[in-house]
PDB file of C-alpha atoms and ligand atoms in Angstrom:
ATOM      1  CA  MET A   1      16.251   3.008-108.674  1.00 50.00           C
ATOM      2  CA  MET A   2      15.123   6.018-110.685  1.00 59.00           C
ATOM      3  CA  THR A   3      11.939   5.297-112.618  1.00 60.00           C
ATOM      4  CA  GLU A   4      11.704   6.490-116.229  1.00 62.00           C
ATOM      5  CA  ASN A   5       8.629   8.539-115.435  1.00 90.00           C
ATOM      6  CA  LEU A   6      10.468  10.594-112.819  1.00 94.00           C
ATOM      7  CA  GLN A   7      13.475  11.172-115.083  1.00 95.00           C
ATOM      8  CA  THR A   8      11.097  12.389-117.827  1.00 95.00           C
ATOM      9  CA  LEU A   9       9.533  14.900-115.442  1.00 97.00           C
ATOM     10  CA  PHE A  10      12.994  16.322-114.724  1.00 97.00           C
ATOM     11  CA  ASP A  11      13.980  16.314-118.428  1.00 96.00           C
ATOM     12  CA  GLN A  12      10.839  18.137-119.537  1.00 96.00           C
ATOM     13  CA  ALA A  13      10.811  20.800-116.834  1.00 97.00           C
ATOM     14  CA  GLN A  14      11.587  24.388-117.813  1.00 98.00           C
ATOM     15  CA  HIS A  15      12.343  25.427-114.252  1.00 98.00           C
ATOM     16  CA  ILE A  16      12.721  23.148-111.245  1.00 98.00           C
ATOM     17  CA  THR A  17      12.443  24.466-107.695  1.00 98.00           C
ATOM     18  CA  PHE A  18      13.780  22.179-104.976  1.00 98.00           C
ATOM     19  CA  MET A  19      12.521  22.418-101.404  1.00 98.00           C
ATOM     20  CA  THR A  20      14.819  20.511 -99.082  1.00 98.00           C
ATOM     21  CA  GLY A  21      15.135  19.525 -95.438  1.00 98.00           C
ATOM     22  CA  ALA A  22      17.404  17.715 -93.033  1.00 96.00           C
ATOM     23  CA  GLY A  23      17.060  14.409 -94.969  1.00 97.00           C
ATOM     24  CA  VAL A  24      19.400  15.694 -97.701  1.00 98.00           C
ATOM     25  CA  SER A  25      22.216  15.985 -95.159  1.00 98.00           C
ATOM     26  CA  THR A  26      21.848  12.683 -93.280  1.00 97.00           C
ATOM     27  CA  ALA A  27      24.084  11.065 -95.928  1.00 97.00           C
ATOM     28  CA  SER A  28      26.714  13.660 -94.947  1.00 98.00           C
ATOM     29  CA  GLY A  29      26.549  12.437 -91.339  1.00 96.00           C
ATOM     30  CA  ILE A  30      24.292  15.179 -89.913  1.00 95.00           C
ATOM     31  CA  PRO A  31      21.307  13.748 -88.009  1.00 92.00           C
ATOM     32  CA  ASP A  32      17.843  15.053 -88.905  1.00 92.00           C
ATOM     33  CA  TYR A  33      15.246  16.012 -86.274  1.00 87.00           C
ATOM     34  CA  ARG A  34      12.336  13.628 -86.573  1.00 80.00           C
ATOM     35  CA  SER A  35      13.743  10.265 -87.746  1.00 79.00           C
ATOM     36  CA  LYS A  36      14.163   7.524 -85.133  1.00 74.00           C
ATOM     37  CA  SER A  37      17.831   8.419 -84.729  1.00 74.00           C
ATOM     38  CA  GLY A  38      17.114  12.165 -85.058  1.00 77.00           C
ATOM     39  CA  LEU A  39      17.748  14.898 -82.552  1.00 79.00           C
ATOM     40  CA  TYR A  40      14.154  14.964 -81.304  1.00 75.00           C
ATOM     41  CA  SER A  41      14.426  11.432 -79.973  1.00 73.00           C
ATOM     42  CA  ALA A  42      16.940  12.719 -77.418  1.00 69.00           C
ATOM     43  CA  LYS A  43      16.426  15.048 -74.503  1.00 68.00           C
ATOM     44  CA  PHE A  44      19.063  17.365 -73.152  1.00 74.00           C
ATOM     45  CA  LYS A  45      19.088  17.889 -69.391  1.00 77.00           C
ATOM     46  CA  GLY A  46      15.455  16.746 -69.406  1.00 81.00           C
ATOM     47  CA  LEU A  47      14.359  19.500 -71.808  1.00 87.00           C
ATOM     48  CA  PRO A  48      12.835  18.997 -75.271  1.00 87.00           C
ATOM     49  CA  PRO A  49      14.717  20.310 -78.350  1.00 88.00           C
ATOM     50  CA  GLU A  50      11.726  22.482 -79.328  1.00 89.00           C
ATOM     51  CA  TYR A  51      12.347  24.527 -76.169  1.00 93.00           C
ATOM     52  CA  LEU A  52      16.135  24.444 -76.424  1.00 94.00           C
ATOM     53  CA  LEU A  53      15.920  25.859 -79.966  1.00 94.00           C
ATOM     54  CA  SER A  54      13.455  28.595 -79.017  1.00 97.00           C
ATOM     55  CA  HIS A  55      13.791  32.337 -78.673  1.00 98.00           C
ATOM     56  CA  ASP A  56      12.560  31.968 -75.070  1.00 98.00           C
ATOM     57  CA  CYS A  57      15.408  29.610 -74.207  1.00 97.00           C
ATOM     58  CA  PHE A  58      17.977  31.871 -75.886  1.00 98.00           C
ATOM     59  CA  VAL A  59      16.766  34.853 -73.807  1.00 97.00           C
ATOM     60  CA  GLN A  60      16.011  33.113 -70.501  1.00 97.00           C
ATOM     61  CA  GLN A  61      18.688  30.393 -70.365  1.00 96.00           C
ATOM     62  CA  PRO A  62      21.423  31.487 -72.767  1.00 97.00           C
ATOM     63  CA  GLU A  63      24.048  29.111 -71.322  1.00 96.00           C
ATOM     64  CA  MET A  64      21.735  26.132 -71.811  1.00 95.00           C
ATOM     65  CA  PHE A  65      20.960  27.278 -75.361  1.00 96.00           C
ATOM     66  CA  TYR A  66      24.668  27.633 -76.124  1.00 97.00           C
ATOM     67  CA  ASP A  67      25.599  24.208 -74.750  1.00 94.00           C
ATOM     68  CA  PHE A  68      22.804  22.513 -76.668  1.00 93.00           C
ATOM     69  CA  VAL A  69      23.512  24.244 -79.970  1.00 95.00           C
ATOM     70  CA  LYS A  70      27.262  23.767 -79.767  1.00 95.00           C
ATOM     71  CA  GLU A  71      27.051  20.072 -78.882  1.00 92.00           C
ATOM     72  CA  ASN A  72      24.222  19.072 -81.228  1.00 91.00           C
ATOM     73  CA  LEU A  73      24.012  21.301 -84.289  1.00 95.00           C
ATOM     74  CA  TYR A  74      27.553  22.015 -85.471  1.00 97.00           C
ATOM     75  CA  PHE A  75      29.197  19.522 -87.836  1.00 97.00           C
ATOM     76  CA  PRO A  76      31.984  21.588 -89.375  1.00 97.00           C
ATOM     77  CA  ASP A  77      33.713  18.552 -90.914  1.00 97.00           C
ATOM     78  CA  ALA A  78      30.626  17.375 -92.854  1.00 98.00           C
ATOM     79  CA  LYS A  79      30.977  17.380 -96.647  1.00 98.00           C
ATOM     80  CA  PRO A  80      28.261  17.884 -99.283  1.00 98.00           C
ATOM     81  CA  ASN A  81      26.916  14.703-100.880  1.00 98.00           C
ATOM     82  CA  VAL A  82      25.563  13.915-104.346  1.00 98.00           C
ATOM     83  CA  ILE A  83      22.202  15.532-103.506  1.00 98.00           C
ATOM     84  CA  HIS A  84      23.736  18.919-102.664  1.00 98.00           C
ATOM     85  CA  GLU A  85      26.068  18.622-105.656  1.00 98.00           C
ATOM     86  CA  LYS A  86      23.450  17.767-108.295  1.00 98.00           C
ATOM     87  CA  ILE A  87      21.048  20.434-107.044  1.00 98.00           C
ATOM     88  CA  ALA A  88      23.904  22.980-107.036  1.00 98.00           C
ATOM     89  CA  ALA A  89      24.826  22.100-110.639  1.00 97.00           C
ATOM     90  CA  LEU A  90      21.203  22.515-111.791  1.00 97.00           C
ATOM     91  CA  CYS A  91      20.973  25.856-109.968  1.00 98.00           C
ATOM     92  CA  GLN A  92      24.284  27.050-111.480  1.00 97.00           C
ATOM     93  CA  SER A  93      22.967  26.258-114.955  1.00 96.00           C
ATOM     94  CA  GLY A  94      19.934  28.468-114.289  1.00 97.00           C
ATOM     95  CA  ARG A  95      17.475  25.577-114.687  1.00 97.00           C
ATOM     96  CA  ALA A  96      16.666  25.318-111.003  1.00 98.00           C
ATOM     97  CA  SER A  97      16.290  27.160-107.713  1.00 98.00           C
ATOM     98  CA  LEU A  98      16.690  25.862-104.179  1.00 98.00           C
ATOM     99  CA  ILE A  99      14.893  26.758-100.964  1.00 98.00           C
ATOM    100  CA  THR A 100      16.317  24.839 -98.014  1.00 98.00           C
ATOM    101  CA  GLN A 101      15.325  24.555 -94.384  1.00 98.00           C
ATOM    102  CA  ASN A 102      18.835  23.408 -93.600  1.00 98.00           C
ATOM    103  CA  ILE A 103      21.194  25.528 -91.582  1.00 98.00           C
ATOM    104  CA  ASP A 104      24.320  23.434 -92.182  1.00 98.00           C
ATOM    105  CA  ASN A 105      25.918  25.453 -95.031  1.00 98.00           C
ATOM    106  CA  LEU A 106      26.381  22.322 -97.202  1.00 98.00           C
ATOM    107  CA  ASP A 107      24.565  23.769-100.225  1.00 98.00           C
ATOM    108  CA  ARG A 108      26.940  26.734-100.263  1.00 98.00           C
ATOM    109  CA  THR A 109      29.934  24.429 -99.822  1.00 98.00           C
ATOM    110  CA  ALA A 110      28.656  22.524-102.868  1.00 98.00           C
ATOM    111  CA  GLY A 111      28.858  25.778-104.858  1.00 98.00           C
ATOM    112  CA  ASN A 112      25.244  26.902-104.578  1.00 98.00           C
ATOM    113  CA  ASP A 113      25.510  30.642-103.976  1.00 95.00           C
ATOM    114  CA  GLN A 114      21.875  31.361-104.910  1.00 95.00           C
ATOM    115  CA  VAL A 115      20.305  29.088-102.275  1.00 98.00           C
ATOM    116  CA  VAL A 116      17.510  30.566-100.175  1.00 98.00           C
ATOM    117  CA  GLU A 117      18.350  29.587 -96.587  1.00 98.00           C
ATOM    118  CA  PHE A 118      14.842  29.746 -95.181  1.00 98.00           C
ATOM    119  CA  HIS A 119      15.925  29.114 -91.583  1.00 98.00           C
ATOM    120  CA  GLY A 120      19.308  30.833 -91.772  1.00 98.00           C
ATOM    121  CA  ASN A 121      22.831  29.468 -91.445  1.00 98.00           C
ATOM    122  CA  LEU A 122      24.725  28.259 -88.360  1.00 98.00           C
ATOM    123  CA  TYR A 123      28.056  29.430 -89.751  1.00 98.00           C
ATOM    124  CA  ARG A 124      26.979  33.086 -89.750  1.00 98.00           C
ATOM    125  CA  CYS A 125      27.001  34.427 -86.204  1.00 98.00           C
ATOM    126  CA  TYR A 126      26.473  37.830 -84.686  1.00 98.00           C
ATOM    127  CA  CYS A 127      26.508  39.573 -81.343  1.00 98.00           C
ATOM    128  CA  SER A 128      22.979  40.115 -80.050  1.00 97.00           C
ATOM    129  CA  LYS A 129      24.115  43.323 -78.286  1.00 96.00           C
ATOM    130  CA  ASP A 130      25.785  45.338 -81.049  1.00 96.00           C
ATOM    131  CA  GLY A 131      24.785  43.270 -84.102  1.00 97.00           C
ATOM    132  CA  GLU A 132      28.406  42.842 -85.198  1.00 97.00           C
ATOM    133  CA  GLN A 133      29.276  39.726 -87.205  1.00 98.00           C
ATOM    134  CA  VAL A 134      31.336  37.178 -85.274  1.00 98.00           C
ATOM    135  CA  ASP A 135      33.353  34.311 -86.772  1.00 98.00           C
ATOM    136  CA  TRP A 136      31.709  30.976 -85.878  1.00 98.00           C
ATOM    137  CA  HIS A 137      35.083  29.643 -84.684  1.00 98.00           C
ATOM    138  CA  ASP A 138      35.029  32.343 -81.991  1.00 98.00           C
ATOM    139  CA  TYR A 139      31.459  31.361 -81.077  1.00 98.00           C
ATOM    140  CA  MET A 140      32.654  27.785 -80.562  1.00 98.00           C
ATOM    141  CA  LYS A 141      35.199  29.100 -78.041  1.00 98.00           C
ATOM    142  CA  SER A 142      32.844  31.373 -76.089  1.00 98.00           C
ATOM    143  CA  MET A 143      29.238  32.553 -76.200  1.00 98.00           C
ATOM    144  CA  TYR A 144      30.366  36.052 -75.171  1.00 98.00           C
ATOM    145  CA  HIS A 145      31.537  38.672 -77.647  1.00 97.00           C
ATOM    146  CA  ASP A 146      35.046  39.701 -76.592  1.00 94.00           C
ATOM    147  CA  THR A 147      34.549  43.424 -77.266  1.00 94.00           C
ATOM    148  CA  ASP A 148      31.278  44.146 -75.422  1.00 95.00           C
ATOM    149  CA  HIS A 149      30.453  40.849 -73.612  1.00 95.00           C
ATOM    150  CA  GLY A 150      27.178  40.663 -75.540  1.00 97.00           C
ATOM    151  CA  ILE A 151      25.760  37.189 -76.145  1.00 98.00           C
ATOM    152  CA  ILE A 152      26.635  35.740 -79.543  1.00 98.00           C
ATOM    153  CA  ARG A 153      24.101  33.734 -81.511  1.00 98.00           C
ATOM    154  CA  PRO A 154      23.940  31.926 -84.820  1.00 98.00           C
ATOM    155  CA  ASP A 155      21.879  33.615 -87.549  1.00 98.00           C
ATOM    156  CA  ILE A 156      19.186  30.921 -87.538  1.00 98.00           C
ATOM    157  CA  VAL A 157      15.426  31.186 -87.075  1.00 98.00           C
ATOM    158  CA  LEU A 158      14.489  29.936 -83.603  1.00 98.00           C
ATOM    159  CA  TYR A 159      11.050  28.709 -82.571  1.00 95.00           C
ATOM    160  CA  GLY A 160       9.075  31.866 -81.800  1.00 96.00           C
ATOM    161  CA  GLU A 161      10.960  33.983 -84.366  1.00 97.00           C
ATOM    162  CA  SER A 162       9.837  35.089 -87.838  1.00 97.00           C
ATOM    163  CA  ILE A 163      11.244  34.272 -91.237  1.00 98.00           C
ATOM    164  CA  SER A 164      13.048  37.248 -92.787  1.00 96.00           C
ATOM    165  CA  GLU A 165      11.101  39.251 -95.363  1.00 97.00           C
ATOM    166  CA  SER A 166      13.806  38.717 -97.972  1.00 97.00           C
ATOM    167  CA  ALA A 167      13.776  34.906 -97.515  1.00 98.00           C
ATOM    168  CA  LEU A 168       9.979  34.920 -97.895  1.00 98.00           C
ATOM    169  CA  GLN A 169      10.077  37.089-101.024  1.00 97.00           C
ATOM    170  CA  ARG A 170      12.844  35.074-102.676  1.00 98.00           C
ATOM    171  CA  SER A 171      11.071  31.808-101.824  1.00 98.00           C
ATOM    172  CA  MET A 172       7.763  32.941-103.318  1.00 98.00           C
ATOM    173  CA  ALA A 173       9.556  34.065-106.493  1.00 98.00           C
ATOM    174  CA  ALA A 174      11.251  30.647-106.787  1.00 98.00           C
ATOM    175  CA  ILE A 175       7.970  28.797-106.223  1.00 98.00           C
ATOM    176  CA  GLU A 176       6.120  30.915-108.781  1.00 98.00           C
ATOM    177  CA  ALA A 177       8.895  30.417-111.376  1.00 98.00           C
ATOM    178  CA  ALA A 178       8.641  26.614-111.235  1.00 98.00           C
ATOM    179  CA  ASP A 179       6.771  24.230-113.486  1.00 98.00           C
ATOM    180  CA  LEU A 180       8.246  21.381-111.401  1.00 98.00           C
ATOM    181  CA  LEU A 181       8.530  21.451-107.608  1.00 98.00           C
ATOM    182  CA  VAL A 182      10.657  18.763-105.978  1.00 98.00           C
ATOM    183  CA  ILE A 183      10.403  18.262-102.219  1.00 98.00           C
ATOM    184  CA  VAL A 184      13.337  16.292-100.797  1.00 98.00           C
ATOM    185  CA  GLY A 185      14.214  14.934 -97.343  1.00 98.00           C
ATOM    186  CA  THR A 186      11.751  16.780 -95.172  1.00 97.00           C
ATOM    187  CA  SER A 187       8.919  15.691 -92.907  1.00 96.00           C
ATOM    188  CA  PHE A 188       7.168  18.817 -94.255  1.00 97.00           C
ATOM    189  CA  LYS A 189       5.731  19.655 -90.848  1.00 94.00           C
ATOM    190  CA  VAL A 190       7.311  23.029 -90.248  1.00 94.00           C
ATOM    191  CA  TYR A 191       5.389  26.178 -91.227  1.00 94.00           C
ATOM    192  CA  PRO A 192       5.557  28.580 -92.994  1.00 96.00           C
ATOM    193  CA  PHE A 193       7.974  26.497 -95.125  1.00 97.00           C
ATOM    194  CA  ALA A 194       5.401  23.785 -95.895  1.00 97.00           C
ATOM    195  CA  GLY A 195       2.812  26.427 -96.827  1.00 97.00           C
ATOM    196  CA  LEU A 196       5.011  27.723 -99.670  1.00 97.00           C
ATOM    197  CA  ILE A 197       3.647  25.086-102.080  1.00 97.00           C
ATOM    198  CA  ASN A 198       0.270  26.852-101.992  1.00 95.00           C
ATOM    199  CA  TYR A 199       1.866  29.595-104.123  1.00 96.00           C
ATOM    200  CA  ARG A 200       2.799  27.247-106.971  1.00 97.00           C
ATOM    201  CA  GLN A 201       1.474  27.705-110.513  1.00 97.00           C
ATOM    202  CA  PRO A 202      -1.797  25.816-111.037  1.00 96.00           C
ATOM    203  CA  ASN A 203      -0.153  23.518-113.602  1.00 96.00           C
ATOM    204  CA  ALA A 204       3.101  23.012-111.733  1.00 97.00           C
ATOM    205  CA  LYS A 205       3.978  19.355-111.139  1.00 96.00           C
ATOM    206  CA  LEU A 206       4.937  18.140-107.677  1.00 97.00           C
ATOM    207  CA  VAL A 207       7.460  15.390-106.933  1.00 97.00           C
ATOM    208  CA  VAL A 208       8.350  14.074-103.461  1.00 97.00           C
ATOM    209  CA  VAL A 209      11.613  12.260-102.703  1.00 98.00           C
ATOM    210  CA  ASN A 210      11.526  11.014 -99.110  1.00 97.00           C
ATOM    211  CA  ASN A 211      11.860   7.769 -97.219  1.00 96.00           C
ATOM    212  CA  GLU A 212       8.499   8.165 -95.476  1.00 95.00           C
ATOM    213  CA  PRO A 213       5.148   9.650 -96.555  1.00 94.00           C
ATOM    214  CA  ILE A 214       4.708  13.390 -95.993  1.00 96.00           C
ATOM    215  CA  PRO A 215       1.637  15.680 -95.935  1.00 94.00           C
ATOM    216  CA  ALA A 216       2.196  17.430 -99.300  1.00 93.00           C
ATOM    217  CA  GLY A 217      -1.301  16.911-100.745  1.00 91.00           C
ATOM    218  CA  SER A 218      -1.725  15.395-104.194  1.00 89.00           C
ATOM    219  CA  VAL A 219       1.622  14.745-105.829  1.00 94.00           C
ATOM    220  CA  THR A 220       2.421  13.997-109.469  1.00 95.00           C
ATOM    221  CA  ALA A 221       4.991  11.351-108.595  1.00 94.00           C
ATOM    222  CA  GLN A 222       6.957  10.210-105.642  1.00 94.00           C
ATOM    223  CA  TYR A 223      10.101   8.287-104.850  1.00 96.00           C
ATOM    224  CA  SER A 224       9.802   6.496-101.515  1.00 96.00           C
ATOM    225  CA  GLY A 225      13.338   5.693-100.493  1.00 97.00           C
ATOM    226  CA  ASP A 226      16.790   7.037 -99.959  1.00 98.00           C
ATOM    227  CA  ALA A 227      17.318  10.477-101.490  1.00 98.00           C
ATOM    228  CA  GLU A 228      21.031   9.849-102.030  1.00 98.00           C
ATOM    229  CA  THR A 229      20.233   6.811-104.223  1.00 97.00           C
ATOM    230  CA  PHE A 230      17.657   8.833-106.152  1.00 97.00           C
ATOM    231  CA  PHE A 231      20.045  11.700-106.901  1.00 98.00           C
ATOM    232  CA  ALA A 232      22.910   9.358-107.763  1.00 97.00           C
ATOM    233  CA  GLY A 233      20.673   7.963-110.515  1.00 95.00           C
ATOM    234  CA  LEU A 234      19.389  11.323-111.761  1.00 95.00           C
ATOM    235  CA  LYS A 235      20.772  12.276-115.172  1.00 91.00           C
ATOM    236  CA  GLY A 236      21.385  15.845-116.350  1.00 74.00           C
TER     237      GLY A 236
HETATM  238  P1  CNA B   1      12.869  16.363 -90.155  1.00 92.27           P
HETATM  239  O1  CNA B   1      11.567  16.729 -89.556  1.00 92.27           O
HETATM  240  O2  CNA B   1      13.882  15.706 -89.296  1.00 92.27           O
HETATM  241  O3  CNA B   1      12.541  15.460 -91.415  1.00 92.27           O
HETATM  242  C1  CNA B   1      13.531  14.826 -92.184  1.00 92.27           C
HETATM  243  C2  CNA B   1      12.814  13.906 -93.174  1.00 92.27           C
HETATM  244  O4  CNA B   1      13.775  13.393 -94.079  1.00 92.27           O
HETATM  245  C3  CNA B   1      12.096  12.736 -92.533  1.00 92.27           C
HETATM  246  O5  CNA B   1      10.845  12.536 -93.162  1.00 92.27           O
HETATM  247  C4  CNA B   1      13.042  11.564 -92.817  1.00 92.27           C
HETATM  248  O6  CNA B   1      12.351  10.335 -92.888  1.00 92.27           O
HETATM  249  C5  CNA B   1      13.611  11.977 -94.152  1.00 92.27           C
HETATM  250  N1  CNA B   1      14.950  11.439 -94.451  1.00 92.27           N
HETATM  251  C6  CNA B   1      16.032  11.381 -93.633  1.00 92.27           C
HETATM  252  N2  CNA B   1      17.091  10.892 -94.290  1.00 92.27           N
HETATM  253  C7  CNA B   1      16.658  10.599 -95.549  1.00 92.27           C
HETATM  254  C8  CNA B   1      17.286  10.060 -96.700  1.00 92.27           C
HETATM  255  N3  CNA B   1      18.589   9.712 -96.708  1.00 92.27           N
HETATM  256  N4  CNA B   1      16.539   9.891 -97.831  1.00 92.27           N
HETATM  257  C9  CNA B   1      15.235  10.225 -97.857  1.00 92.27           C
HETATM  258  N5  CNA B   1      14.588  10.759 -96.793  1.00 92.27           N
HETATM  259  C10 CNA B   1      15.307  10.954 -95.662  1.00 92.27           C
HETATM  260  O7  CNA B   1      13.592  17.650 -90.781  1.00 92.27           O
HETATM  261  P2  CNA B   1      12.944  18.854 -91.594  1.00 92.27           P
HETATM  262  O8  CNA B   1      14.027  19.438 -92.401  1.00 92.27           O
HETATM  263  O9  CNA B   1      11.673  18.470 -92.238  1.00 92.27           O
HETATM  264  O10 CNA B   1      12.551  19.856 -90.408  1.00 92.27           O
HETATM  265  C11 CNA B   1      12.770  21.172 -90.510  1.00 92.27           C
HETATM  266  C12 CNA B   1      13.775  21.686 -89.467  1.00 92.27           C
HETATM  267  C13 CNA B   1      14.906  20.721 -89.229  1.00 92.27           C
HETATM  268  C14 CNA B   1      14.434  22.925 -89.970  1.00 92.27           C
HETATM  269  O11 CNA B   1      14.171  23.967 -89.084  1.00 92.27           O
HETATM  270  C15 CNA B   1      15.940  22.649 -90.026  1.00 92.27           C
HETATM  271  O12 CNA B   1      16.658  23.778 -89.660  1.00 92.27           O
HETATM  272  C16 CNA B   1      16.144  21.564 -89.065  1.00 92.27           C
HETATM  273  N6  CNA B   1      17.347  20.712 -89.214  1.00 92.27           N
HETATM  274  C17 CNA B   1      18.340  21.022 -90.073  1.00 92.27           C
HETATM  275  C18 CNA B   1      19.446  20.200 -90.183  1.00 92.27           C
HETATM  276  C19 CNA B   1      20.536  20.565 -91.149  1.00 92.27           C
HETATM  277  O13 CNA B   1      20.736  21.742 -91.416  1.00 92.27           O
HETATM  278  N7  CNA B   1      21.216  19.557 -91.720  1.00 92.27           N
HETATM  279  C20 CNA B   1      19.557  19.048 -89.394  1.00 92.27           C
HETATM  280  C21 CNA B   1      18.516  18.763 -88.490  1.00 92.27           C
HETATM  281  C22 CNA B   1      17.424  19.589 -88.429  1.00 92.27           C
END
């Protein structure tokens, strides 16, 4: 249940910046990484997901990378839930911004065209040889680009790769604009994403909505429970 105190923080905020992770999409049927039922609890051909989602794996074992990504990351039938929808509505009204670590496209499907996709988007693919954009449906059929036989990849940030300059700049601007930061559905262990909160205004308030404790420092308020329930109860 939404406590009055938390609702008041949302009502009084001039600008809210949401920072989200895989926990906002579990209610849409997409597993997260670090929960008990998450992707990291499984191994694939004896290899850990951290390696399978790395730049090294993509370069050295591209077939393995492709099989892993195709079988475990793509959920094209998933639909946005109330969390994506309420955040999108707040962003559309200009009262909020969103920085997500998610690569599942659900914020865009919910109508959020301003979202900062910190780790990219699975449904944008390109050929690593000539840089040409490739439809993700074609990537699902083959990892090879039909015109030049280059290896196709999704436009996501792999372990060992850097965040794009534009994503960093847009994220910092969103963090600096906020008098309320709301962290939702993330274990908050991945850097540089987790380090973004260090750029917040000194008086900015910090709210955490997650079903387990996370290392976010001193928070103004927190909701320990299911993020879908929290957002269903959020007014305005
Ligand atoms: P994570 O490390 O798996 O953490 C998810 C967090 O959300 C955990 O603390 C969970 O306990 C919590 N959680 C899960 N479901 C709920 C819920 N319904 N209500 C409240 N809390 C919940 O994932 P992070 O996002 O922190 O890790 C960052 C990685 C994961 C990024 O690089 C992402 O690209 C990557 N990822 C993305 C997706 C996606 O796009 N949907 C899915 C899986 C992983």
